[in-house]
Amino acid sequence: MFTKKDIPYLILGLLAIMMTVLVVRCVCGKTLKEKMTDEHLVFFYADWCGYCKQFKPQVEQYKGIPIEYIDCTQPAEKERSLMKEYSVSGFPALFYKSETKVVTFNKPRSTQGIEEFVSECRSS
């Protein structure tokens, strides 16, 4: 299948793939880190929750700022850590996050409610 002459080319090919993966990880990691410092919404939901099923389409319709979706249906360590960080005790839970503050959603569960909430968070 492969001969001894092919080994240097195989090694070069593998190195090229590894370098590509490293570059992509570095760029994506930096982009994600930068995104996390900008204002965005954090939406915690669970597929089994009836209120989440009603509210999630409203959240998805909102296009004002980026939204980070945290699926807590079967939370792994990352989701549990975020739930603890945001003190999530029930679902759905929506938060506004910026560099300087985190605010808990306190409006009607609608796209208009989200718009009002974000507007108030920005002005306070």
PDB file of C-alpha atoms in Angstrom:
ATOM      1  CA  MET A   1       0.000   0.000   0.000  1.00  0.00           C
ATOM      2  CA  PHE A   2       2.636   2.562   1.071  1.00  0.00           C
ATOM      3  CA  THR A   3       6.357   2.315   0.490  1.00  0.00           C
ATOM      4  CA  LYS A   4       9.265   3.782   2.437  1.00  0.00           C
ATOM      5  CA  LYS A   5       9.434   6.562  -0.161  1.00  0.00           C
ATOM      6  CA  ASP A   6       5.872   7.609   0.805  1.00  0.00           C
ATOM      7  CA  ILE A   7       6.648   8.112   4.513  1.00  0.00           C
ATOM      8  CA  PRO A   8       8.050  11.684   4.219  1.00  0.00           C
ATOM      9  CA  TYR A   9       4.974  12.747   2.225  1.00  0.00           C
ATOM     10  CA  LEU A  10       2.634  11.153   4.752  1.00  0.00           C
ATOM     11  CA  ILE A  11       4.408  12.946   7.582  1.00  0.00           C
ATOM     12  CA  LEU A  12       4.218  16.271   5.725  1.00  0.00           C
ATOM     13  CA  GLY A  13       0.522  15.684   5.061  1.00  0.00           C
ATOM     14  CA  LEU A  14      -0.171  14.958   8.716  1.00  0.00           C
ATOM     15  CA  LEU A  15       1.808  18.023   9.791  1.00  0.00           C
ATOM     16  CA  ALA A  16      -0.185  20.181   7.364  1.00  0.00           C
ATOM     17  CA  ILE A  17      -3.451  18.859   8.806  1.00  0.00           C
ATOM     18  CA  MET A  18      -2.267  19.442  12.381  1.00  0.00           C
ATOM     19  CA  MET A  19      -1.183  23.006  11.591  1.00  0.00           C
ATOM     20  CA  THR A  20      -4.555  23.707   9.980  1.00  0.00           C
ATOM     21  CA  VAL A  21      -6.376  22.431  13.065  1.00  0.00           C
ATOM     22  CA  LEU A  22      -4.197  24.559  15.361  1.00  0.00           C
ATOM     23  CA  VAL A  23      -4.744  27.704  13.299  1.00  0.00           C
ATOM     24  CA  VAL A  24      -8.510  27.138  13.186  1.00  0.00           C
ATOM     25  CA  ARG A  25      -8.642  26.542  16.944  1.00  0.00           C
ATOM     26  CA  CYS A  26      -6.638  29.684  17.679  1.00  0.00           C
ATOM     27  CA  VAL A  27      -8.727  31.867  15.397  1.00  0.00           C
ATOM     28  CA  CYS A  28     -12.043  30.429  16.559  1.00  0.00           C
ATOM     29  CA  GLY A  29     -11.031  30.642  20.204  1.00  0.00           C
ATOM     30  CA  LYS A  30     -10.032  34.271  19.832  1.00  0.00           C
ATOM     31  CA  THR A  31     -13.245  35.092  18.000  1.00  0.00           C
ATOM     32  CA  LEU A  32     -15.337  33.385  20.661  1.00  0.00           C
ATOM     33  CA  LYS A  33     -13.444  35.175  23.433  1.00  0.00           C
ATOM     34  CA  GLU A  34     -13.936  38.531  21.713  1.00  0.00           C
ATOM     35  CA  LYS A  35     -17.624  37.762  21.201  1.00  0.00           C
ATOM     36  CA  MET A  36     -18.040  36.990  24.885  1.00  0.00           C
ATOM     37  CA  THR A  37     -16.887  40.486  25.868  1.00  0.00           C
ATOM     38  CA  ASP A  38     -19.489  42.130  23.639  1.00  0.00           C
ATOM     39  CA  GLU A  39     -23.071  42.494  24.740  1.00  0.00           C
ATOM     40  CA  HIS A  40     -25.186  39.410  24.136  1.00  0.00           C
ATOM     41  CA  LEU A  41     -28.079  37.411  25.551  1.00  0.00           C
ATOM     42  CA  VAL A  42     -27.662  34.082  27.308  1.00  0.00           C
ATOM     43  CA  PHE A  43     -30.693  31.773  27.057  1.00  0.00           C
ATOM     44  CA  PHE A  44     -30.954  28.698  29.289  1.00  0.00           C
ATOM     45  CA  TYR A  45     -33.598  26.173  28.262  1.00  0.00           C
ATOM     46  CA  ALA A  46     -34.571  22.520  28.537  1.00  0.00           C
ATOM     47  CA  ASP A  47     -36.429  20.591  25.841  1.00  0.00           C
ATOM     48  CA  TRP A  48     -38.780  18.997  28.381  1.00  0.00           C
ATOM     49  CA  CYS A  49     -39.935  22.404  29.700  1.00  0.00           C
ATOM     50  CA  GLY A  50     -43.277  23.614  28.338  1.00  0.00           C
ATOM     51  CA  TYR A  51     -42.461  27.273  29.045  1.00  0.00           C
ATOM     52  CA  CYS A  52     -39.182  26.872  27.143  1.00  0.00           C
ATOM     53  CA  LYS A  53     -41.031  25.402  24.164  1.00  0.00           C
ATOM     54  CA  GLN A  54     -43.276  28.488  24.123  1.00  0.00           C
ATOM     55  CA  PHE A  55     -40.530  31.078  24.676  1.00  0.00           C
ATOM     56  CA  LYS A  56     -37.688  29.686  22.536  1.00  0.00           C
ATOM     57  CA  PRO A  57     -39.316  30.646  19.178  1.00  0.00           C
ATOM     58  CA  GLN A  58     -39.705  34.206  20.491  1.00  0.00           C
ATOM     59  CA  VAL A  59     -36.031  34.294  21.455  1.00  0.00           C
ATOM     60  CA  GLU A  60     -35.028  32.907  18.042  1.00  0.00           C
ATOM     61  CA  GLN A  61     -37.020  35.675  16.308  1.00  0.00           C
ATOM     62  CA  TYR A  62     -35.119  38.391  18.155  1.00  0.00           C
ATOM     63  CA  LYS A  63     -32.271  39.671  15.968  1.00  0.00           C
ATOM     64  CA  GLY A  64     -30.962  42.657  17.946  1.00  0.00           C
ATOM     65  CA  ILE A  65     -27.809  41.205  19.520  1.00  0.00           C
ATOM     66  CA  PRO A  66     -26.153  37.753  19.504  1.00  0.00           C
ATOM     67  CA  ILE A  67     -27.747  35.039  21.613  1.00  0.00           C
ATOM     68  CA  GLU A  68     -25.887  32.200  23.302  1.00  0.00           C
ATOM     69  CA  TYR A  69     -28.155  29.157  23.689  1.00  0.00           C
ATOM     70  CA  ILE A  70     -27.442  26.867  26.646  1.00  0.00           C
ATOM     71  CA  ASP A  71     -29.271  23.534  26.331  1.00  0.00           C
ATOM     72  CA  CYS A  72     -29.783  22.202  29.847  1.00  0.00           C
ATOM     73  CA  THR A  73     -31.876  19.175  28.847  1.00  0.00           C
ATOM     74  CA  GLN A  74     -29.034  16.890  29.949  1.00  0.00           C
ATOM     75  CA  PRO A  75     -26.490  19.330  31.371  1.00  0.00           C
ATOM     76  CA  ALA A  76     -22.822  18.416  31.179  1.00  0.00           C
ATOM     77  CA  GLU A  77     -20.101  20.078  33.272  1.00  0.00           C
ATOM     78  CA  LYS A  78     -20.009  23.207  31.068  1.00  0.00           C
ATOM     79  CA  GLU A  79     -23.773  23.756  31.343  1.00  0.00           C
ATOM     80  CA  ARG A  80     -23.787  23.100  35.100  1.00  0.00           C
ATOM     81  CA  SER A  81     -20.970  25.588  35.551  1.00  0.00           C
ATOM     82  CA  LEU A  82     -22.828  28.258  33.572  1.00  0.00           C
ATOM     83  CA  MET A  83     -26.063  27.550  35.447  1.00  0.00           C
ATOM     84  CA  LYS A  84     -24.200  28.081  38.717  1.00  0.00           C
ATOM     85  CA  GLU A  85     -22.477  31.231  37.426  1.00  0.00           C
ATOM     86  CA  TYR A  86     -25.835  32.761  36.443  1.00  0.00           C
ATOM     87  CA  SER A  87     -27.721  31.318  39.469  1.00  0.00           C
ATOM     88  CA  VAL A  88     -30.255  29.586  37.218  1.00  0.00           C
ATOM     89  CA  SER A  89     -32.932  27.937  39.343  1.00  0.00           C
ATOM     90  CA  GLY A  90     -35.618  27.363  36.699  1.00  0.00           C
ATOM     91  CA  PHE A  91     -36.312  27.375  32.990  1.00  0.00           C
ATOM     92  CA  PRO A  92     -36.439  29.272  30.755  1.00  0.00           C
ATOM     93  CA  ALA A  93     -33.880  31.800  31.960  1.00  0.00           C
ATOM     94  CA  LEU A  94     -32.661  34.720  29.864  1.00  0.00           C
ATOM     95  CA  PHE A  95     -29.863  37.130  30.743  1.00  0.00           C
ATOM     96  CA  TYR A  96     -28.342  40.234  29.201  1.00  0.00           C
ATOM     97  CA  LYS A  97     -24.560  40.221  29.503  1.00  0.00           C
ATOM     98  CA  SER A  98     -22.099  42.979  28.687  1.00  0.00           C
ATOM     99  CA  GLU A  99     -18.563  43.747  29.804  1.00  0.00           C
ATOM    100  CA  THR A 100     -19.863  45.513  32.893  1.00  0.00           C
ATOM    101  CA  LYS A 101     -23.080  43.767  33.920  1.00  0.00           C
ATOM    102  CA  VAL A 102     -25.377  40.759  33.884  1.00  0.00           C
ATOM    103  CA  VAL A 103     -29.123  41.415  34.088  1.00  0.00           C
ATOM    104  CA  THR A 104     -31.917  38.860  34.545  1.00  0.00           C
ATOM    105  CA  PHE A 105     -34.832  39.030  32.086  1.00  0.00           C
ATOM    106  CA  ASN A 106     -37.940  40.453  33.752  1.00  0.00           C
ATOM    107  CA  LYS A 107     -40.366  41.214  30.909  1.00  0.00           C
ATOM    108  CA  PRO A 108     -43.198  39.359  29.156  1.00  0.00           C
ATOM    109  CA  ARG A 109     -41.937  36.297  27.253  1.00  0.00           C
ATOM    110  CA  SER A 110     -42.228  37.782  23.774  1.00  0.00           C
ATOM    111  CA  THR A 111     -39.996  39.282  21.117  1.00  0.00           C
ATOM    112  CA  GLN A 112     -41.265  42.725  22.112  1.00  0.00           C
ATOM    113  CA  GLY A 113     -40.473  41.948  25.760  1.00  0.00           C
ATOM    114  CA  ILE A 114     -36.917  41.023  24.768  1.00  0.00           C
ATOM    115  CA  GLU A 115     -36.561  44.251  22.756  1.00  0.00           C
ATOM    116  CA  GLU A 116     -37.737  46.340  25.733  1.00  0.00           C
ATOM    117  CA  PHE A 117     -35.449  44.421  28.089  1.00  0.00           C
ATOM    118  CA  VAL A 118     -32.332  44.931  25.930  1.00  0.00           C
ATOM    119  CA  SER A 119     -33.183  48.609  25.438  1.00  0.00           C
ATOM    120  CA  GLU A 120     -33.472  49.127  29.206  1.00  0.00           C
ATOM    121  CA  CYS A 121     -30.234  47.230  29.849  1.00  0.00           C
ATOM    122  CA  ARG A 122     -28.380  49.401  27.359  1.00  0.00           C
ATOM    123  CA  SER A 123     -29.695  52.651  28.821  1.00  0.00           C
ATOM    124  CA  SER A 124     -29.049  51.852  32.492  1.00  0.00           C
TER     125      SER A 124
END
